[in-house]
Amino acid sequence: MKWRINVLVTPLRAALAACAVAVGALAFAWSGLFNVAATTPHWAITDWFLHYVMINSVKTRTIAVETPDNLDSPALIARGAGHYASGCASCHGAPGRPRSPIIHEMSPVAPDLEKKVPTWEPKHLFWIVKHGVKFSGMPAWVSSEEREDEAWAVVAFLRKLPGMSDQDYARLAMGEENDGAVGGLVAIAHGPQGPAPRPDVLADCARCHGRDGMGRDGDAFPIIAGQSEDYLYDALSAYAQGTRHSGIMQTAAARIPYAEIAALAEHYAAQTPGRPEGAGSPDPALVARGEKIAREGVRDTGTPACSSCHGPSASARNPAYPRLAGQHASYLESQLLLWEKEDDSRGGGPFREIMRKIAFGMTKADIKAVAAYYASQPPEAPSR
Ligand code: HEC
Ligand code: HEC
Ligand code: HEC
């Protein structure tokens, strides 16, 4: 005898079935029977499935992502390494710095990236660093829309991570600083404010900027030596409050006690800027064009002469206007391009609106020329 069940699927029945499933799921959620405890890990199949979903999501979403061609630049790698120590090593560990036992109790566990990096292409890593991974604890980049350039710097570092020695990592992430306690791995305690910056706070800045504010590894970090105290104070406060976008500096500034900002501004303003090591000799024609823009402006784009605010000029300038002479060309260029990109929310000080409007109208070629000009100039004596 053959049994046959004939069920006619009508729209009404389908809708009722869907409702029943939804009610069932809601009842299960309401009952509290699902165990959210991280002490009960996922079943192996759930783990596999979640990772499978993640891999496919990353691959599909990166189809149109273009990989920049400068990922082997030592400056980019050093910038990424400096941030890795403050923003990633606390979960993922680093060469010579194993993951904390607490991390092994996460579900999912933040993986050892030395093993994982080779399984991804650079554009996949970029996407993960920029967007983070939902339901896992992997955070998105701070200021992710504005600072894709910084996410790429971290990718440049990640590519070199597999097999990196402890010493190479320490140098890339810490510079000349050798205190293992710095680098974002421990919380900085809030205490009474003295006249000079606290040693632990200054050590963290010095990892990237040096104690002398001259930076390291070519143009990895902007030169902050001898910049005016007002400007340094405004810039640091803006990073700490999130009004100037940089996933690297927002992370560094937000973790220091607010009262330290004045002491740090005073310290770095008192340093004497020098010529950065390895500053190449730029194209003289480009520099000459840049000088013309700096001194006369550009009529077509309504760009004013930069020198009235940024020098070189004979008269005393507003201390809230930053000094550009002797700064890395790549840094000046990137800041001007950022103003064009995020035309309503960039900058730190009270006069940032002025600069935003100027940068917004400039052409890319003019930006390149004027950056080359200022970079070629000898740094001026510290203004305070
Ligand atoms: C709060 C802890 C935490 C921090 C901080 C963190 N991550 Fe993660 N990360 C995770 C977790 C958890 C996963 C696992 C995600 C998964 O398996 O779906 C992960 C996954 C990843 C992956 C994918 C690895 C793989 O193949 O599964 C990469 C790459 C990565 N993180 C890079 C970084 C970088 C770079 C930083 C710093 C900018 C960072 N993470 C900061 C927790 C963290
Ligand atoms: C992980 C590396 C790193 C650390 C640590 C770090 N910085 Fe920075 N800093 C950078 C980078 C990269 C930039 C450029 C950011 C941008 O594009 O806006 C920068 C920018 C700055 C600027 C703005 C320069 C300008 O001309 O506008 C100041 C001021 C500054 N940092 C001061 C500090 C101080 C003070 C500390 C310590 C609390 C510190 N930084 C810690 C990497 C770092
Ligand atoms: C009317 C005054 C004024 C003029 C003219 C001016 N700037 Fe600025 N510029 C500023 C101010 C103010 C800031 C600081 C903005 C902030 O608060 O972040 C600034 C910041 C900058 C920065 C960022 C520096 C750093 O260390 O991050 C660059 C680069 C710059 N200007 C380039 C130029 C160039 C190139 C020109 C000429 C085409 C120019 N500026 C003309 C006032 C001016």
XYZ file of C-alpha atoms and ligand atoms in Angstrom:
513
model
C 0.000 0.000 0.000
C 1.278 3.413 -0.900
C 0.716 6.396 1.331
C 0.462 9.732 -0.317
C -0.095 12.963 1.419
C -1.398 15.603 -0.827
C -0.805 19.081 0.546
C -1.772 21.972 -1.580
C 0.485 24.964 -0.941
C -1.619 28.069 -1.092
C -0.375 31.613 -0.356
C -2.453 31.620 2.833
C -0.950 28.358 4.104
C 2.576 29.510 3.276
C 1.998 32.721 5.199
C 0.577 30.807 8.183
C 3.581 28.445 8.198
C 5.985 31.387 8.116
C 4.129 32.972 11.034
C 4.326 29.732 13.001
C 8.099 29.556 12.478
C 8.500 33.195 13.540
C 6.352 32.669 16.653
C 8.336 29.529 17.480
C 11.645 31.379 17.161
C 10.348 34.229 19.294
C 9.090 31.779 21.937
C 12.534 30.105 21.999
C 14.267 33.456 22.399
C 11.775 34.497 25.100
C 12.197 31.230 27.025
C 15.915 31.944 27.622
C 16.791 28.352 26.684
C 19.453 29.460 24.176
C 22.768 29.590 26.012
C 24.747 32.799 25.294
C 27.566 31.809 27.679
C 31.029 32.131 26.129
C 32.000 29.169 28.377
C 29.952 26.980 26.020
C 31.744 27.352 22.678
C 29.980 27.064 19.334
C 29.556 23.571 17.925
C 32.286 22.851 15.390
C 29.738 23.041 12.590
C 28.468 26.448 13.753
C 32.052 27.701 13.925
C 32.723 26.442 10.434
C 29.498 27.947 9.130
C 30.093 31.397 10.651
C 33.606 31.539 9.249
C 32.338 30.367 5.863
C 29.786 33.193 5.855
C 32.499 35.688 6.810
C 34.961 34.562 4.138
C 32.350 34.738 1.401
C 31.042 38.085 2.577
C 34.561 39.575 2.529
C 35.309 38.158 -0.913
C 32.091 39.400 -2.476
C 32.387 42.861 -0.985
C 35.944 43.423 -2.170
C 35.393 42.687 -5.858
C 35.707 46.372 -6.769
C 38.411 47.332 -4.230
C 41.636 48.580 -5.835
C 44.881 47.779 -4.066
C 47.353 50.699 -3.886
C 50.832 50.031 -5.273
C 52.803 51.393 -2.286
C 52.205 48.569 0.221
C 55.945 47.803 0.373
C 56.802 51.372 1.441
C 58.822 51.189 4.700
C 57.128 54.370 5.981
C 53.668 52.907 5.458
C 54.677 49.662 7.188
C 56.099 51.568 10.190
C 52.936 53.678 10.490
C 50.803 50.545 10.457
C 53.054 48.804 12.987
C 52.865 51.743 15.403
C 49.098 51.556 15.347
C 49.011 47.759 15.537
C 50.654 48.010 18.963
C 47.996 50.423 20.262
C 44.922 49.139 18.452
C 45.265 45.435 17.658
C 47.929 43.651 19.748
C 45.751 43.724 22.877
C 43.454 41.174 21.164
C 45.595 39.524 18.475
C 48.987 39.471 20.229
C 52.218 40.322 18.411
C 55.715 38.863 17.996
C 57.105 38.513 21.521
C 53.734 39.474 23.009
C 51.443 36.464 23.278
C 47.699 36.892 23.560
C 46.316 37.240 27.081
C 44.462 34.225 28.579
C 41.349 36.412 28.554
C 41.420 36.468 24.739
C 41.295 32.667 24.667
C 37.970 32.908 26.489
C 36.405 35.060 23.745
C 33.899 33.424 21.434
C 35.081 33.555 18.702
C 38.688 33.849 19.881
C 40.651 36.736 18.288
C 43.007 34.647 16.126
C 46.789 34.716 15.904
C 47.151 36.819 12.752
C 50.551 35.394 11.787
C 48.659 32.273 10.728
C 45.621 33.987 9.257
C 47.202 36.743 7.164
C 48.547 34.400 4.446
C 45.000 33.107 3.845
C 43.815 36.530 2.656
C 44.648 38.907 -0.211
C 45.587 42.505 0.750
C 42.194 43.872 -0.327
C 40.436 41.329 1.924
C 42.551 42.376 4.901
C 41.780 46.012 4.060
C 38.058 45.316 4.122
C 38.230 43.472 7.452
C 40.339 46.234 9.043
C 38.074 48.976 7.675
C 34.691 47.409 8.438
C 35.322 44.969 11.279
C 33.310 41.744 11.645
C 29.812 41.746 13.123
C 28.970 39.384 16.023
C 32.638 38.694 16.738
C 34.233 41.565 18.654
C 36.448 42.548 15.704
C 36.005 46.364 15.638
C 35.731 48.610 12.568
C 38.391 51.274 11.906
C 37.908 54.504 13.856
C 36.917 57.130 11.223
C 36.614 54.326 8.687
C 35.018 56.358 5.904
C 37.503 59.215 6.133
C 40.752 57.313 6.696
C 40.993 54.399 4.299
C 44.638 55.453 3.823
C 45.326 54.472 7.444
C 43.602 51.105 7.099
C 45.921 50.425 4.145
C 48.930 51.293 6.330
C 47.872 48.541 8.741
C 47.507 46.125 5.807
C 51.048 47.031 4.682
C 52.247 45.989 8.141
C 50.068 42.841 8.332
C 51.617 41.553 5.102
C 55.036 41.579 6.780
C 53.812 40.075 10.070
C 54.130 36.325 9.333
C 57.585 35.225 10.503
C 58.558 38.675 11.843
C 61.156 38.479 14.648
C 60.478 39.927 18.098
C 63.251 42.487 17.565
C 61.965 43.637 14.188
C 58.489 44.045 15.622
C 59.742 45.978 18.645
C 61.657 48.386 16.407
C 58.815 48.867 13.933
C 56.131 49.375 16.568
C 58.096 51.101 19.333
C 60.878 52.987 17.524
C 63.599 53.842 20.012
C 61.303 53.257 22.983
C 62.017 49.987 24.749
C 59.627 50.056 27.659
C 57.431 47.049 27.070
C 54.650 48.616 29.115
C 53.924 51.259 26.503
C 52.229 50.765 23.184
C 48.658 50.699 24.326
C 49.037 47.357 26.034
C 48.272 48.764 29.461
C 45.861 51.440 30.571
C 47.452 54.763 31.454
C 46.473 55.712 34.998
C 44.980 59.126 35.629
C 46.943 61.000 38.273
C 47.911 64.499 39.374
C 49.220 66.786 36.630
C 52.779 68.116 36.934
C 54.464 70.745 34.733
C 56.113 68.212 32.382
C 54.314 65.401 30.576
C 54.201 62.156 32.547
C 56.971 59.763 31.437
C 54.559 56.958 30.468
C 52.457 59.337 28.376
C 55.438 60.898 26.600
C 56.878 57.421 25.951
C 53.733 56.496 24.039
C 53.930 59.593 21.805
C 57.658 59.001 21.354
C 57.064 55.526 19.865
C 55.952 57.284 16.686
C 57.018 60.949 16.936
C 60.243 60.494 18.923
C 60.963 62.526 22.052
C 62.296 65.259 19.759
C 59.131 65.353 17.600
C 61.060 64.512 14.419
C 59.254 61.209 13.747
C 61.043 58.186 12.273
C 61.195 55.869 9.256
C 61.213 58.566 6.588
C 57.838 60.221 6.275
C 55.911 57.708 8.385
C 54.869 60.359 10.937
C 54.478 64.158 10.694
C 57.160 66.351 12.253
C 55.707 68.045 15.316
C 58.930 69.550 16.738
C 58.730 73.326 17.155
C 55.124 73.590 16.015
C 53.372 76.323 18.049
C 51.991 75.342 21.425
C 48.535 76.668 20.511
C 48.390 74.623 17.341
C 49.598 71.422 19.040
C 47.075 71.879 21.832
C 44.201 72.434 19.378
C 45.198 69.459 17.222
C 45.502 67.076 20.178
C 42.198 68.202 21.694
C 40.503 67.760 18.325
C 41.799 64.208 17.977
C 40.797 63.378 21.559
C 37.273 64.680 20.902
C 37.020 63.026 17.492
C 36.592 66.250 15.490
C 39.837 65.674 13.573
C 39.698 62.278 11.944
C 42.553 59.822 12.251
C 42.063 56.276 13.545
C 45.718 56.345 14.603
C 45.804 59.677 16.433
C 42.258 59.496 17.832
C 43.268 56.231 19.492
C 46.528 57.723 20.827
C 44.967 60.982 22.054
C 41.763 59.621 23.571
C 43.608 57.388 26.031
C 45.724 60.087 27.672
C 44.432 62.105 30.615
C 43.014 65.349 29.224
C 45.172 67.396 31.598
C 48.332 66.005 29.925
C 47.560 67.663 26.592
C 48.895 71.083 27.649
C 52.129 69.565 28.973
C 52.652 67.581 25.753
C 52.006 70.669 23.601
C 54.573 72.574 25.631
C 57.123 69.761 25.373
C 56.923 69.387 21.598
C 56.744 73.160 20.952
C 60.063 73.479 22.791
C 61.873 70.992 20.490
C 64.020 72.340 17.658
C 62.953 71.059 14.240
C 65.706 69.838 11.922
C 65.856 68.474 8.402
C 64.234 65.043 8.254
C 66.617 62.212 7.415
C 66.487 60.954 3.865
C 64.498 63.918 2.519
C 65.064 63.533 -1.216
C 65.723 66.359 -3.654
C 62.431 67.287 -5.313
C 61.938 68.344 -8.931
C 63.057 72.040 -9.116
C 60.297 72.913 -11.611
C 57.663 71.538 -9.233
C 59.155 73.470 -6.314
C 59.236 76.693 -8.361
C 55.588 76.267 -9.258
C 54.761 75.573 -5.624
C 56.608 78.693 -4.516
C 54.546 80.815 -6.899
C 51.329 79.384 -5.441
C 52.556 79.910 -1.882
C 53.528 83.529 -2.503
C 50.839 84.656 -4.970
C 47.973 82.168 -4.836
C 46.094 80.927 -7.922
C 43.558 83.253 -9.479
C 41.568 80.602 -11.437
C 40.649 78.594 -8.354
C 40.408 81.579 -6.005
C 43.296 80.167 -3.933
C 44.909 82.847 -1.726
C 48.652 83.087 -1.106
C 49.555 80.574 1.603
C 52.466 82.640 2.876
C 50.245 85.260 4.516
C 49.241 82.631 7.085
C 51.897 79.911 6.885
C 55.017 81.908 6.019
C 57.638 82.450 4.971
C 56.770 86.008 5.926
C 58.387 88.874 7.769
C 55.470 89.625 10.066
C 54.494 87.616 13.143
C 51.818 85.041 12.423
C 48.810 83.826 14.349
C 50.153 80.978 16.515
C 47.104 78.866 15.652
C 48.336 78.622 12.033
C 50.665 75.647 11.648
C 54.198 75.928 10.330
C 54.590 74.043 7.053
C 58.262 74.657 6.162
C 60.314 71.460 6.410
C 57.260 69.205 6.894
C 57.115 65.987 4.823
C 55.593 66.644 1.392
C 53.518 63.449 1.550
C 51.966 64.541 4.850
C 51.103 68.056 3.599
C 49.607 66.586 0.455
C 47.546 64.023 2.339
C 46.130 66.660 4.697
C 45.109 68.925 1.807
C 43.479 66.000 0.004
C 41.614 65.050 3.183
C 40.068 68.493 3.342
C 38.828 68.036 -0.196
C 37.431 64.600 0.596
C 35.578 65.427 3.812
C 34.703 68.996 3.056
C 32.625 69.654 6.150
C 34.307 68.073 9.137
C 38.065 68.278 9.068
C 40.598 70.177 11.152
C 41.318 71.019 14.741
C 41.610 74.689 15.630
C 39.200 77.633 15.737
C 40.284 78.801 12.258
C 39.887 75.490 10.489
C 36.953 76.739 8.406
C 39.317 79.126 6.608
C 41.683 76.343 5.628
C 38.910 73.962 4.674
C 37.516 76.379 2.072
C 40.958 77.061 0.613
C 41.888 73.386 0.266
C 38.494 72.457 -1.169
C 39.039 74.585 -4.265
C 42.598 73.482 -5.072
C 43.560 71.180 -7.941
C 45.545 68.003 -7.240
C 48.471 69.298 -9.304
C 48.621 72.555 -7.316
C 48.468 70.595 -4.050
C 51.418 68.466 -5.126
C 53.491 71.493 -6.146
C 52.851 73.564 -3.032
C 53.534 70.555 -0.765
C 56.869 69.990 -2.538
C 57.753 73.673 -2.063
C 57.072 73.808 1.679
C 58.831 70.475 2.252
C 61.943 71.852 0.537
C 62.160 74.879 2.843
C 64.366 74.908 5.942
C 62.272 74.640 9.108
C 61.779 78.005 10.768
C 62.807 78.735 14.331
C 60.144 77.569 16.771
C 57.358 80.105 17.119
C 55.537 80.190 20.394
C 38.526 43.543 20.822
C 39.373 42.575 20.198
C 39.914 42.869 18.802
C 40.641 43.964 18.390
C 41.040 45.198 19.194
C 40.995 43.702 17.021
N 40.484 42.501 16.608
Fe 40.765 41.626 14.788
N 39.519 40.115 15.318
C 38.949 39.944 16.560
C 38.141 38.746 16.546
C 37.337 38.191 17.715
C 38.252 38.188 15.251
C 37.610 36.885 14.712
C 36.499 37.208 13.757
C 35.897 35.953 13.153
O 36.494 34.881 13.237
O 34.817 36.078 12.573
C 39.142 39.080 14.513
C 39.511 38.871 13.181
C 40.473 39.599 12.530
C 40.969 39.290 11.208
C 40.528 38.109 10.330
C 41.289 36.901 10.749
C 40.677 35.611 10.232
O 41.136 35.102 9.222
O 39.733 35.126 10.878
C 41.928 40.235 10.906
C 42.767 40.335 9.642
C 41.993 41.144 12.031
N 41.098 40.736 12.994
C 42.842 42.232 12.111
C 42.814 43.153 13.150
C 43.588 44.382 13.152
C 44.591 44.789 12.095
C 43.252 45.046 14.284
C 43.715 46.428 14.722
C 43.461 47.508 13.796
C 42.294 44.233 15.020
N 42.048 43.100 14.294
C 41.752 44.576 16.245
C 39.120 40.754 17.658
C 39.800 41.964 17.667
C 50.979 54.947 16.511
C 51.725 56.120 16.128
C 51.404 57.432 16.824
C 51.344 57.671 18.185
C 51.489 56.677 19.327
C 51.111 59.086 18.316
N 51.010 59.673 17.082
Fe 50.655 61.643 16.703
N 50.438 61.244 14.720
C 50.603 60.004 14.133
C 50.154 60.085 12.753
C 50.153 58.943 11.752
C 49.707 61.419 12.534
C 49.056 62.013 11.284
C 47.560 61.960 11.544
C 46.671 62.650 10.528
O 46.744 62.276 9.348
O 45.850 63.511 10.922
C 49.917 62.119 13.788
C 49.605 63.466 13.997
C 49.883 64.165 15.162
C 49.715 65.605 15.327
C 49.219 66.583 14.273
C 50.384 67.147 13.497
C 50.006 68.306 12.611
O 50.924 68.853 11.977
O 48.836 68.684 12.543
C 50.101 65.893 16.616
C 50.116 67.255 17.276
C 50.486 64.632 17.246
N 50.342 63.607 16.337
C 50.933 64.519 18.559
C 51.020 63.291 19.235
C 51.172 63.164 20.672
C 51.360 64.312 21.644
C 51.145 61.818 20.955
C 51.148 61.131 22.315
C 49.938 61.313 23.087
C 51.017 61.115 19.683
N 50.925 62.051 18.675
C 50.995 59.735 19.536
C 51.096 58.873 14.765
C 51.167 58.696 16.144
C 43.915 82.717 6.120
C 44.934 81.842 6.642
C 45.361 80.639 5.805
C 45.759 80.626 4.483
C 45.781 81.770 3.487
C 46.177 79.254 4.233
N 46.028 78.493 5.354
Fe 46.579 76.555 5.568
N 45.901 76.521 7.491
C 45.318 77.611 8.118
C 44.867 77.193 9.433
C 44.156 78.071 10.456
C 45.200 75.819 9.572
C 44.928 74.903 10.769
C 43.593 74.219 10.598
C 43.247 73.391 11.810
O 42.835 74.004 12.799
O 43.388 72.178 11.766
C 45.864 75.436 8.328
C 46.369 74.159 8.093
C 47.032 73.799 6.935
C 47.630 72.492 6.703
C 47.687 71.309 7.683
C 49.005 71.357 8.399
C 49.230 70.236 9.387
O 50.300 70.275 10.021
O 48.390 69.367 9.531
C 48.163 72.529 5.441
C 48.892 71.389 4.752
C 47.889 73.848 4.897
N 47.205 74.594 5.823
C 48.281 74.263 3.633
C 47.981 75.504 3.086
C 48.310 75.884 1.727
C 49.047 74.984 0.751
C 47.834 77.145 1.534
C 47.891 77.983 0.276
C 47.315 77.399 -0.887
C 47.218 77.574 2.791
N 47.310 76.530 3.699
C 46.649 78.806 3.009
C 45.207 78.900 7.623
C 45.514 79.291 6.330
